[in-house]
XYZ file of C-alpha atoms in Angstrom:
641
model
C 0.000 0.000 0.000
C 1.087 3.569 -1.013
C 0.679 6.008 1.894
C 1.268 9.525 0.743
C 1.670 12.656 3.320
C 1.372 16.159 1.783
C 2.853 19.589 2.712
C -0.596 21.363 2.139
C -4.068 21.588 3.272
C -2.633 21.753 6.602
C -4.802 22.181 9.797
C -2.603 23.430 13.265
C -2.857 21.442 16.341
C -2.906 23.204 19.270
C 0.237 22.546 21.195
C -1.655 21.539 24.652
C -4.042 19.464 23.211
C -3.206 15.965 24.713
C -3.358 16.085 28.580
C -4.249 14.846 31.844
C -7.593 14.392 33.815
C -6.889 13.708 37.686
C -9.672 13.326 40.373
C -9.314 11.960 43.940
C -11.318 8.594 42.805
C -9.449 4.988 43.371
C -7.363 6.759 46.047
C -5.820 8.586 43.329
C -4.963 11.026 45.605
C -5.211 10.813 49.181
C -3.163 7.895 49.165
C -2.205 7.784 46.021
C -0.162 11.413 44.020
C -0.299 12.857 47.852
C 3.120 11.615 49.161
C 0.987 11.794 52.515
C 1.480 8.308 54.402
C -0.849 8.387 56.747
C -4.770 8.412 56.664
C -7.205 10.856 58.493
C -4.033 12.554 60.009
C -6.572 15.378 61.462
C -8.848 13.342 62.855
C -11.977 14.381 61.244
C -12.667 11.131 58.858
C -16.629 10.788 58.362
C -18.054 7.191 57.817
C -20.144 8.018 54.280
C -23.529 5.747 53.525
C -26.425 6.014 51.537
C -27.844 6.238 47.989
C -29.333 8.754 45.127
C -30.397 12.110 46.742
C -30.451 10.404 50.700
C -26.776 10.951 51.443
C -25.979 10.642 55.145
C -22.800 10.915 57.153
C -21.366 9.304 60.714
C -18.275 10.766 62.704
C -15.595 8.727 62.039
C -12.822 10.757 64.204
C -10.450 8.161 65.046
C -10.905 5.864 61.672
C -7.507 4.719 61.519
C -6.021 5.209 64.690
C -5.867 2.663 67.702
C -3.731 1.934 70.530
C -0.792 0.064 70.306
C -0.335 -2.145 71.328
C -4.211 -3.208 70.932
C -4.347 -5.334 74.539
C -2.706 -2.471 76.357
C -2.973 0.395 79.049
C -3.718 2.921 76.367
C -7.029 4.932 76.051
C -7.822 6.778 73.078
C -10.531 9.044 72.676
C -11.580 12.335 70.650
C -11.923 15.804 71.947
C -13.174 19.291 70.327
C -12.485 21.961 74.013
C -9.543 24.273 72.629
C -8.635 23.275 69.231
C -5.808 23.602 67.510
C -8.182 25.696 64.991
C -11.988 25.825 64.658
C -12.057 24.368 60.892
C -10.749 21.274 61.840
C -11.973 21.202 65.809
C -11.300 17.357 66.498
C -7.481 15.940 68.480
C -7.080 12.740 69.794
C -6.636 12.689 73.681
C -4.330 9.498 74.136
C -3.897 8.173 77.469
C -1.232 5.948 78.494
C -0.612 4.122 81.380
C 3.084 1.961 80.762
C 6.042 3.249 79.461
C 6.591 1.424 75.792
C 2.786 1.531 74.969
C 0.769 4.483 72.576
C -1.313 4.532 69.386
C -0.353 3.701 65.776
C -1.598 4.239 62.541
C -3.686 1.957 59.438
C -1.476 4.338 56.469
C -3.724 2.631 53.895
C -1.474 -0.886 53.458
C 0.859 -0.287 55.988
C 4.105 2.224 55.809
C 6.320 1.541 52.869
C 9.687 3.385 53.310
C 12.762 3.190 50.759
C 16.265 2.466 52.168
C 18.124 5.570 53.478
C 15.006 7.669 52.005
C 14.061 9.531 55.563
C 10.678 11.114 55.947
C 9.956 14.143 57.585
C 7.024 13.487 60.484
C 5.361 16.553 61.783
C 2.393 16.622 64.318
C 0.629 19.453 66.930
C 1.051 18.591 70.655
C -0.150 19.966 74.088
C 0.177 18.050 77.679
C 3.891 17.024 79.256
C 5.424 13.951 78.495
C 8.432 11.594 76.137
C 7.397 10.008 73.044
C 9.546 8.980 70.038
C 8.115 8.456 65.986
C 8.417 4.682 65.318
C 7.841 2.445 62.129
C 7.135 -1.118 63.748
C 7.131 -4.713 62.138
C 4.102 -7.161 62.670
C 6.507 -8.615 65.954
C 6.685 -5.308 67.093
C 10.764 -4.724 65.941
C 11.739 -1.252 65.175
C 12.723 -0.749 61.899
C 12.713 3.161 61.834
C 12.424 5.625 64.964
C 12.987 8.876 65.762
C 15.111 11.345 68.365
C 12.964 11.510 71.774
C 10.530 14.471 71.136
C 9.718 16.138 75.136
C 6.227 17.769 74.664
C 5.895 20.397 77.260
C 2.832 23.191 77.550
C -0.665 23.151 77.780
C -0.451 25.507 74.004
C -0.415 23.569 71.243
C 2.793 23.351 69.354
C 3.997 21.684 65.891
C 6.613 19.258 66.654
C 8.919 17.876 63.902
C 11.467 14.705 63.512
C 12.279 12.345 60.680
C 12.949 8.673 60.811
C 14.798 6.419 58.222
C 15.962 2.799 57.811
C 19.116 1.228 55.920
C 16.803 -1.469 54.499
C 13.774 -1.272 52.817
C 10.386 -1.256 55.088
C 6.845 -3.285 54.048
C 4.185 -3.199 55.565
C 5.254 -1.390 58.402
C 3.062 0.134 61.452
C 3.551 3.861 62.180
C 3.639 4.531 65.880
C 3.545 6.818 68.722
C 5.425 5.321 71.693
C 5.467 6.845 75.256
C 8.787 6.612 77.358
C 6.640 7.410 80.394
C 3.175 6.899 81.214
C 1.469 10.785 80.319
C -1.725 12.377 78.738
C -1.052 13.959 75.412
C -3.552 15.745 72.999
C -2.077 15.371 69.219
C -3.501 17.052 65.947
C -2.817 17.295 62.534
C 0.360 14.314 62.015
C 2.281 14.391 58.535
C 4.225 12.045 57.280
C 6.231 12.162 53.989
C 8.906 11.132 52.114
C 11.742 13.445 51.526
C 12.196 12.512 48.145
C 8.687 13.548 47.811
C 8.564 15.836 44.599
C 7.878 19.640 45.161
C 7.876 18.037 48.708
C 4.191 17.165 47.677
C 3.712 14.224 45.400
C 4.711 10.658 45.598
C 7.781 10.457 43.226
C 7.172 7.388 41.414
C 3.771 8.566 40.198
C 4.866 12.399 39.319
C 7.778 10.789 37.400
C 5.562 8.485 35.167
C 2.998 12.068 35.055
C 6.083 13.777 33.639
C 7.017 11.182 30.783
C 3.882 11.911 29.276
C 4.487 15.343 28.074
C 1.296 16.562 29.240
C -0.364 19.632 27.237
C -2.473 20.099 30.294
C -3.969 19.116 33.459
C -7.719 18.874 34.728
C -8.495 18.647 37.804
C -9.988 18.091 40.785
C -12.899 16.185 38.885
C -15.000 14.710 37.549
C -17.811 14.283 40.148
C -15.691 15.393 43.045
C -16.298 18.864 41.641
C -20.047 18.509 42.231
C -20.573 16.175 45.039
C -23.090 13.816 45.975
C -24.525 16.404 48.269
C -23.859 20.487 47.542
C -22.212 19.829 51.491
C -19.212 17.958 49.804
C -18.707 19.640 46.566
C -15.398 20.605 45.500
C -15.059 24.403 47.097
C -11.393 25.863 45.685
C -11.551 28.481 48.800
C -11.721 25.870 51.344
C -8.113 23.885 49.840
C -5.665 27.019 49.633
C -4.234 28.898 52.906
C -2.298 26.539 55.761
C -2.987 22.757 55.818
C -4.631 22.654 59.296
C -6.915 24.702 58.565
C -8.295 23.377 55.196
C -11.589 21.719 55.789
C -11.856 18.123 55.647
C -14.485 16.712 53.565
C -16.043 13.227 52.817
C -15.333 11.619 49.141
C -18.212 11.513 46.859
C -17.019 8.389 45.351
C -17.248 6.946 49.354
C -20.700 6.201 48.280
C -20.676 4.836 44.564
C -21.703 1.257 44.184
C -24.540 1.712 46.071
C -27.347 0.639 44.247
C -30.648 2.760 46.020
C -30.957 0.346 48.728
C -30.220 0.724 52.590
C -28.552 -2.758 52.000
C -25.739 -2.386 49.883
C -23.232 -0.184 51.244
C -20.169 0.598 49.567
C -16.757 -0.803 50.288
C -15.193 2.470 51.252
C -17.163 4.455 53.643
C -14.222 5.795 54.909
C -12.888 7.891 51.961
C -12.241 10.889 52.656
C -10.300 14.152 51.174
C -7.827 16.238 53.603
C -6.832 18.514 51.026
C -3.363 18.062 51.627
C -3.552 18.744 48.148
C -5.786 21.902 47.257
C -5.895 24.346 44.214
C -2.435 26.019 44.898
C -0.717 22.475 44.945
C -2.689 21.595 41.670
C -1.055 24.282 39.925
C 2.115 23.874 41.514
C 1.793 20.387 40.101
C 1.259 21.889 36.654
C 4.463 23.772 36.719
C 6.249 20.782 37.641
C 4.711 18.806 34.532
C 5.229 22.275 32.175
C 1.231 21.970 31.236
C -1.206 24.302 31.370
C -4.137 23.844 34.100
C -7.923 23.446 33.943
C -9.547 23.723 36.847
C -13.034 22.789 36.809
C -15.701 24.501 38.963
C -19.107 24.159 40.233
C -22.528 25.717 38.583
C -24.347 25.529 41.628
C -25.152 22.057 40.917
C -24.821 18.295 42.819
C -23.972 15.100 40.963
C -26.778 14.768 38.676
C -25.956 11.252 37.929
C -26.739 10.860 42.158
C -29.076 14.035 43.498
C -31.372 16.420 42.795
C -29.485 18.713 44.840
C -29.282 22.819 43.580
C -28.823 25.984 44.316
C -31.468 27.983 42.280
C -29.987 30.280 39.542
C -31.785 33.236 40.806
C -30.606 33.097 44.428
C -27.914 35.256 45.919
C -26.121 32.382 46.512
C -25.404 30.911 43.160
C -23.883 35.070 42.900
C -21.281 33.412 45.194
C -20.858 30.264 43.065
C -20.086 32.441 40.300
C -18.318 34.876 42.013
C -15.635 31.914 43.052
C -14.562 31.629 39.286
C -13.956 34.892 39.293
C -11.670 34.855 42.454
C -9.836 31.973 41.016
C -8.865 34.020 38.123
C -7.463 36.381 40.186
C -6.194 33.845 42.620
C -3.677 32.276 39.765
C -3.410 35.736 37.501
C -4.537 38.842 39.985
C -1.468 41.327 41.831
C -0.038 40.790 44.697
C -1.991 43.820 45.918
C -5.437 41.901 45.602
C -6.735 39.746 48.267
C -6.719 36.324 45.996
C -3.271 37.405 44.484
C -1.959 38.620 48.210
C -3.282 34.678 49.806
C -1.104 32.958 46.408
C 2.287 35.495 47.092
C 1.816 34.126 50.809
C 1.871 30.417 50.022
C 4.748 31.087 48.018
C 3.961 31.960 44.259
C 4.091 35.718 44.346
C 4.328 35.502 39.782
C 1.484 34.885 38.325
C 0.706 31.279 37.321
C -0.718 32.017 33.957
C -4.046 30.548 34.382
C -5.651 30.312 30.663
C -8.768 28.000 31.409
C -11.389 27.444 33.432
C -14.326 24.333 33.406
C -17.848 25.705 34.292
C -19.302 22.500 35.657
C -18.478 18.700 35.204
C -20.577 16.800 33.049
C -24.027 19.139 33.604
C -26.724 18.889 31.178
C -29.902 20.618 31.165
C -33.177 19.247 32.439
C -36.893 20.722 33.197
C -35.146 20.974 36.468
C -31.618 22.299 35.896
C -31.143 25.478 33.786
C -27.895 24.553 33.116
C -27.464 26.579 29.751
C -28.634 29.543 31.944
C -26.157 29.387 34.711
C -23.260 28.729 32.163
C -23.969 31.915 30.606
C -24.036 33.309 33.768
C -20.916 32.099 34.817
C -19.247 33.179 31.555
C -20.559 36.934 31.349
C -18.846 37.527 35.111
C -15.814 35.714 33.747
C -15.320 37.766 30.207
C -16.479 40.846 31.871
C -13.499 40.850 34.547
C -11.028 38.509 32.467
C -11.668 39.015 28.898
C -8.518 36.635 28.198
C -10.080 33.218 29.737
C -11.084 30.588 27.622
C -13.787 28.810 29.188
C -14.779 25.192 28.667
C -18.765 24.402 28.572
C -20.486 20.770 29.274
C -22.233 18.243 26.885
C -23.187 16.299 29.206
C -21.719 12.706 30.783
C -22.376 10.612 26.844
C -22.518 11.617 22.782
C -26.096 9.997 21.511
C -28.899 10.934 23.739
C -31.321 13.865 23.454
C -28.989 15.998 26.252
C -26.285 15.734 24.132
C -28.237 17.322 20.903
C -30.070 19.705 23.313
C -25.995 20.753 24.410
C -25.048 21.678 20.887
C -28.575 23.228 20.171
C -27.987 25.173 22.550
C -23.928 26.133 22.175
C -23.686 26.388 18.384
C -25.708 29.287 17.323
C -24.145 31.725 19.903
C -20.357 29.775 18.946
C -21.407 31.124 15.327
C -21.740 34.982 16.735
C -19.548 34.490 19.500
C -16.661 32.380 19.244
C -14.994 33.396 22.681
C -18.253 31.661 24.393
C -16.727 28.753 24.750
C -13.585 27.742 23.746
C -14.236 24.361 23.854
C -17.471 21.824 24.660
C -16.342 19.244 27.623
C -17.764 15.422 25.587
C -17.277 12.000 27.330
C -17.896 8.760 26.500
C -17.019 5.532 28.100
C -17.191 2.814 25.217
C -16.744 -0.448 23.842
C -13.717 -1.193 21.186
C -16.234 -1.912 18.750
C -17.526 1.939 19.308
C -14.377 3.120 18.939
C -13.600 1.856 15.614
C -17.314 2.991 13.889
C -16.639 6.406 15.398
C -13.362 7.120 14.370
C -14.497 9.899 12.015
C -17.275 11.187 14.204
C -15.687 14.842 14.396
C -15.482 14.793 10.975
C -18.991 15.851 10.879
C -18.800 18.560 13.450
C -19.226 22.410 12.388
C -15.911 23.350 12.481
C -17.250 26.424 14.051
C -17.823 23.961 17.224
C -14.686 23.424 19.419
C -14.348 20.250 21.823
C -12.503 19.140 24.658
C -12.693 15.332 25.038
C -12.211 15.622 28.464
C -13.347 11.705 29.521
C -12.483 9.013 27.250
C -11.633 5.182 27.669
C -12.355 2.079 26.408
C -14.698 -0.285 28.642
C -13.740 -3.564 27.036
C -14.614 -6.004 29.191
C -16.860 -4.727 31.890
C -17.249 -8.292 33.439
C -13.392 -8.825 33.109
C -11.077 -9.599 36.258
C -9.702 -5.861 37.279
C -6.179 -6.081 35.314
C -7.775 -7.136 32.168
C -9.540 -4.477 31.322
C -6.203 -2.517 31.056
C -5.722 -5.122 28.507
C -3.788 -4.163 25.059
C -6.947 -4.743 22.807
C -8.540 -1.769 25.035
C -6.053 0.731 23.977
C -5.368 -0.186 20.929
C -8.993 0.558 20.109
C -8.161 4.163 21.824
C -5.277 4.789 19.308
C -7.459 3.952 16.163
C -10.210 6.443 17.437
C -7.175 8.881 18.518
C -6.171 9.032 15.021
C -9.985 11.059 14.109
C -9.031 13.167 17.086
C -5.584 14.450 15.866
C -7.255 14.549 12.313
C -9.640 16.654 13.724
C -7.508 18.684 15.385
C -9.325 22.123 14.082
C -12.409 20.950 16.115
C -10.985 19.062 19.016
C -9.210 21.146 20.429
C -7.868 19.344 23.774
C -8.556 15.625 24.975
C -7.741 13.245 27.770
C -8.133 9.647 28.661
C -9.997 8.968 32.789
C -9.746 8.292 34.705
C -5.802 8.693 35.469
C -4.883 6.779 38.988
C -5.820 3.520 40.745
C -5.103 1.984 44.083
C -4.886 -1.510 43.845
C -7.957 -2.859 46.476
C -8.855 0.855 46.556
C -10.822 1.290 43.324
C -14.655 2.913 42.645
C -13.869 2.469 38.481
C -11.848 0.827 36.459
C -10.220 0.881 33.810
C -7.726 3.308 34.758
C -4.322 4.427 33.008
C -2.221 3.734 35.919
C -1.757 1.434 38.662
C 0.072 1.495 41.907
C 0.458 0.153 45.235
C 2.298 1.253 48.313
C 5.720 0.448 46.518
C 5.504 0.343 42.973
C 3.596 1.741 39.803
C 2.951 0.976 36.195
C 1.196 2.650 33.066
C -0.964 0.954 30.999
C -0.766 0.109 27.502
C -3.803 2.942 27.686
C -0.849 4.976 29.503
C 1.804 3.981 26.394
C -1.133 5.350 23.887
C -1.572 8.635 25.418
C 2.431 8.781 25.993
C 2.663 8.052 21.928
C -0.016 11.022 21.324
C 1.230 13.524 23.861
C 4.870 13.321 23.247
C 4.795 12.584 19.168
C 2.399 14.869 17.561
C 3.437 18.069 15.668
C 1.576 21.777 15.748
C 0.825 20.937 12.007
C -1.731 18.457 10.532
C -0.354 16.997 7.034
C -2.950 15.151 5.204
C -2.803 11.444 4.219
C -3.999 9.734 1.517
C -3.363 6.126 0.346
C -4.227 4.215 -3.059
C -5.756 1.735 -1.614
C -9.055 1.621 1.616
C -6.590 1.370 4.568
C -9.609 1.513 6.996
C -10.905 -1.823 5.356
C -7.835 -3.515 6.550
C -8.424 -2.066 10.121
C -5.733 0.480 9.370
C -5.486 3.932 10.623
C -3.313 6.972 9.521
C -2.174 10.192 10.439
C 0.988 12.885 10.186
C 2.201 15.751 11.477
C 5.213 17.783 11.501
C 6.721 19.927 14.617
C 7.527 23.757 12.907
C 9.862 24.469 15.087
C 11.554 21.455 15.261
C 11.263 20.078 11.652
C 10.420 16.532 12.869
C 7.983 14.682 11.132
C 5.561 12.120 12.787
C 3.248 9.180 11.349
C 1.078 7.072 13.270
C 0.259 3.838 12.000
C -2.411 1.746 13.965
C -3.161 -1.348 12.469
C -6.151 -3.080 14.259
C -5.806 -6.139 11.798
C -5.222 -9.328 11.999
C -1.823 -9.260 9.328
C 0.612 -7.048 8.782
C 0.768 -4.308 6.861
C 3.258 -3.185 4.119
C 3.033 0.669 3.365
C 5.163 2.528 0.983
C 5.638 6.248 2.253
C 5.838 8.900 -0.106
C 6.528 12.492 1.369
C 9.144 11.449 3.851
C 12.459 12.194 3.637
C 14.979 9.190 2.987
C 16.982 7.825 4.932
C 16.939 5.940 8.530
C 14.624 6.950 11.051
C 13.500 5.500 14.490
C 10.082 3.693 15.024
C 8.550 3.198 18.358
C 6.328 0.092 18.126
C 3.557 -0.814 20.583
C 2.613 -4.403 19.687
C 1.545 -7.002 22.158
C -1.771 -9.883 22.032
C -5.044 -8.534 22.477
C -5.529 -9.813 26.046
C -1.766 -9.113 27.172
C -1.690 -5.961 30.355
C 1.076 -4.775 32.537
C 0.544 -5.562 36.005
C 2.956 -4.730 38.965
C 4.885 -8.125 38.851
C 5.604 -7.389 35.307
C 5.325 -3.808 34.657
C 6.621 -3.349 31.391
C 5.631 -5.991 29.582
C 3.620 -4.147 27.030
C 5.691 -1.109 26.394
C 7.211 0.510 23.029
C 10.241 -0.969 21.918
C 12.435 1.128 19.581
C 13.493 0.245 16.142
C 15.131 1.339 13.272
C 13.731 1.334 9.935
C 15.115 2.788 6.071
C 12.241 4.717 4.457
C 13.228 4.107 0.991
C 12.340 0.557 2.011
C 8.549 -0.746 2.403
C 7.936 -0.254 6.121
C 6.610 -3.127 7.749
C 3.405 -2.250 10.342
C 3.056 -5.409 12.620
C -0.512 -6.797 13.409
C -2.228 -5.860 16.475
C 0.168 -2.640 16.671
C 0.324 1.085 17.447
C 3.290 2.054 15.296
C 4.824 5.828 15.441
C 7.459 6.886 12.619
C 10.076 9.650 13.907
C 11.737 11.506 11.146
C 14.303 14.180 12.515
């Protein structure tokens, strides 16, 4: 087969337009990105139950934490007289009665520590007594402890040590330990790894974040933004200023799998957000990864998918919904003489961080109930009247062929024709089989080109009764690539995209699939993870068409090129969903040798942590005056310097 690549016709690709979603769902953050080791280190975990619109909540205060050892003299209770700060009210009063004894810890699986990696612990005291930081085995041997820390006063007081070990710790058991019998009020413990990057995020997982080249990042959510009650939506104000005194909150996805009845209950009742991580960390995390950020915000709206929840559009209070975005703005972009720009120079970001978008709702559509075309141009006429620069990004709903979806671009395209800066680009998800996939590879063909999308939710569900590793499985993403190919060769309409969700716990997950995988001590990507690597890091800001002289999509065979202007590089995708290989002739290349990344594995085959790598491009080099060889089952990328 002839494949020919042309020099004109172009289209540009917009140079962010392959990025990241995150949310905290599958303990993607809060244990997960958060370096944080321990869990509910403020003491103000909430036990989450119920189902659609009857949401309910139990304190939960000392989830985690119990004496140690369990059979002892210790007594462990909560109090809220004198807090360390009225946000987060609750400390743990421990009692203990024998020298040696104290309170540990759950930290998820247990405390994983490298060799000769130390981690800083940190903690708020008040009383009078010894205790030293320990890391414990199951028989109760030390394998990490700290300096003896004297707490003295009735004030409270931050306290901070490190410990570290010369071997490798699993599975360990984080503990307080008393050198004298006492009674001790603690609040607010930390623990994290010093090789913790930005001294934030968990290094393994910002590292595999940072090989993808992002072109952005959105975040927090996904549902999280809206909440299964308006009580635990995502509120931006509430995450910036000093840890301690960011408002814990209970997960929304604490409650998914139930299914409307008081009897099923979910598996994690106990998920919870600290905020560790809040909006200035976000964007700190998008400087790290050199992407631009999209922070997502709420319309005044709960999960529609799980309540009926609202604040009504004509209420003052919705005014303060939209009068968030506009503090944000000025949060990331405002002087240092504002009061949003004043709170960022005193967290440590006195520059500017650029901010360029902003996400008016998560998946919202409208209803006889929700006005949600209504509050979006509410939300955008405060925004472009204060920041005329923002681009903002509108919703289409949570799916691509119902009525709500129509009803979306009924409603978007005829202002998009008068107004192009109303929004920049239309949030579409879809959550799909392979088979979908490949019929809708050209379904932005058909688009106005005057309407601009984000595909901010995309994966393949390919075997929804699968065990959970399988359905990371190579057939899966090699279906995304094909369909990937209609994205980049629509690159004039869709405008930015990213694969959810991005992080998942092993034992800790809500949703799977998920792009990639960790435990306590390792991560892996996904061949999903190897697709989106392939997209982000080897696509051009030019579009060259491709033509071939024979029906390449027949054989399951999907095209595309682009070139990098500032670069010169030249870059063909080849998918080939068939069963053979293909042999392709390129015309329009230059000659010569050239590298080829090659993604190739059997349908069924998926990386797992006890083989992490084992589907993964392997590098090759191939002549291009030669026919080029595309194997079966593969997701082939040409390099031409």
């Amino acid at each position: 087969m002839k494949v020919s690549i042309s020099r004109e016709n172009t289209k540009t690709i917009q140079s962010d337009m392959f990025g990241l979603f995150f949310e905290d769902i599958n303990y993607g953050l809060d244990g997960g990105l958060h370096a944080e080791m321990l869990e509910n280190r403020g003491f103000e975990f909430l036990e989450c139950r119920g189902s659609f619109a009857n949401y309910y909540q139990f304190p939960a205060y000392r989830y985690g934490w119990n004496p140690y050892p369990v059979n002892g003299n210790t007594y462990l209770d909560i109090h809220e007289e004198a807090p360390l700060n009225e946000v987060n009210p609750h400390y743990l009063r421990a009692v203990v009665c024998r020298a040696g004894e104290g309170f540990s810890n759950k930290a998820y699986d247990g405390i994983y520590m490298k060799a000769n990696v130390a981690c800083d612990v940190t903690f708020y005291a008040k009383g009078k007594g010894k205790v030293e930081i320990c890391v414990l085995s199951e028989s109760g041997e030390t394998l990490a402890g700290s300096q003896v820390i004297e707490i003295e006063g009735d004030c409270w007081k931050q306290y901070r040590t490190s410990v570290v070990s010369d071997k490798a710790v699993h599975g360990g058991l984080f503990t307080v330990r008393f050198l004298e019998p006492a009674v001790i009020c603690f609040d607010q413990f930390s623990m994290m790894p010093t090789d913790a990057v930005c001294g934030l995020f968990r290094k393994d997982l910002a590292e595999l974040l940072k090989a993808l080249q992002p072109g952005f990042l959105r975040f927090p959510g996904g549902c999280v933004v809206e909440g299964s009650q308006l009580t635990n939506r995502y509120q931006w104000k509430k995450t910036v200023g000093p840890k301690e005194e960011r408002k814990a909150n209970w997960n929304r996805w604490a409650v998914h799998n139930n299914d409307g009845t008081e009897l099923v209950l979910s598996p994690w009742p106990y998920y919870n957000q600290t905020l560790g991580i809040g909006f200035y960390e976000y964007f700190v995390l998008c400087e790290y990864l050199g992407c631009k950020a999209v922070p997502v915000l709420n319309a005044g709206l709960a999960c529609q998918y799980h309540s009926r929840e609202l604040v009504p559009s004509d209420s003052p209070e919705f005014q303060e919904y939209v009068q968030d975005a506009v503090d944000l703005i000025t949060f990331c972009n405002g002087s240092v003489d504002t009061e949003w720009g004043a709170l960022r120079a005193k967290m440590g970001h006195p520059e500017p961080f650029g901010l360029e978008y902003i996400g008016i709702g998560n998946e919202q559509w409208e209803t006889e109930e929700v006005d949600f075309f209504y509050r979006y141009q509410c939300f955008e006429k405060a925004i472009h009247e204060a920041y005329p620069e923002i681009k903002c990004l509108g919703s289409a709903g949570p799916d691509v062929e119902t009525d709500r979806h129509k009803k979306a671009w009924e409603h978007y395209t005829p202002i998009l024709e008068e107004r192009p800066e109303y929004a920049y680009a239309v949030d579409e998800h879809y959550y799909v089989p392979d088979t979908w996939l490949y019929e809708h590879v050209h379904m932005y063909d058909n688009y106005s080109r005057k309407n601009k999308v984000f595909a901010g939710e995309y994966a393949c569900h390919i075997y929804p009764e699968a065990p959970m590793g399988k359905r990371n499985c190579f057939r899966a993403a090699l279906a995304e690539a094909a369909f990937m190919t209609g994205l980049e060769r629509n690159a004039d309409v869709v405008l930015l995209a990213s694969y959810a969700p991005l992080f998942a716990r092993i034992g800790y997950t809500q949703w799977q699939p998920d792009m990639i995988w960790f435990d306590s001590e390792k991560a892996y990507g996904t061949p999903s993870y190897y697709v989106q690597q392939i997209y982000a890091c080897y696509t051009g800001d030019t579009l060259l068409p491709v033509s071939c002289d024979e029906d390449a999509e027949a054989k399951k065979l999907y095209l595309t090129a682009s070139m990098d202007s500032r670069s010169g590089k030249t870059y063909v995708k080849m998918i080939n969903a068939g069963e053979e290989a293909a042999s392709l002739k390129l015309d329009g290349v230059k000659a010569g040798k050239v590298k080829m990344l090659v993604l190739n594995a059997a349908g069924d085959d998926c990386n797992s942590i006890e083989e992490p790598e084992k589907v993964a491009p392997v590098q090759v080099l191939v002549d291009t005056d030669d026919i080029i060889t595309v194997p079966a089952q593969s997701v082939v990328v040409l390099i031409q310097e």
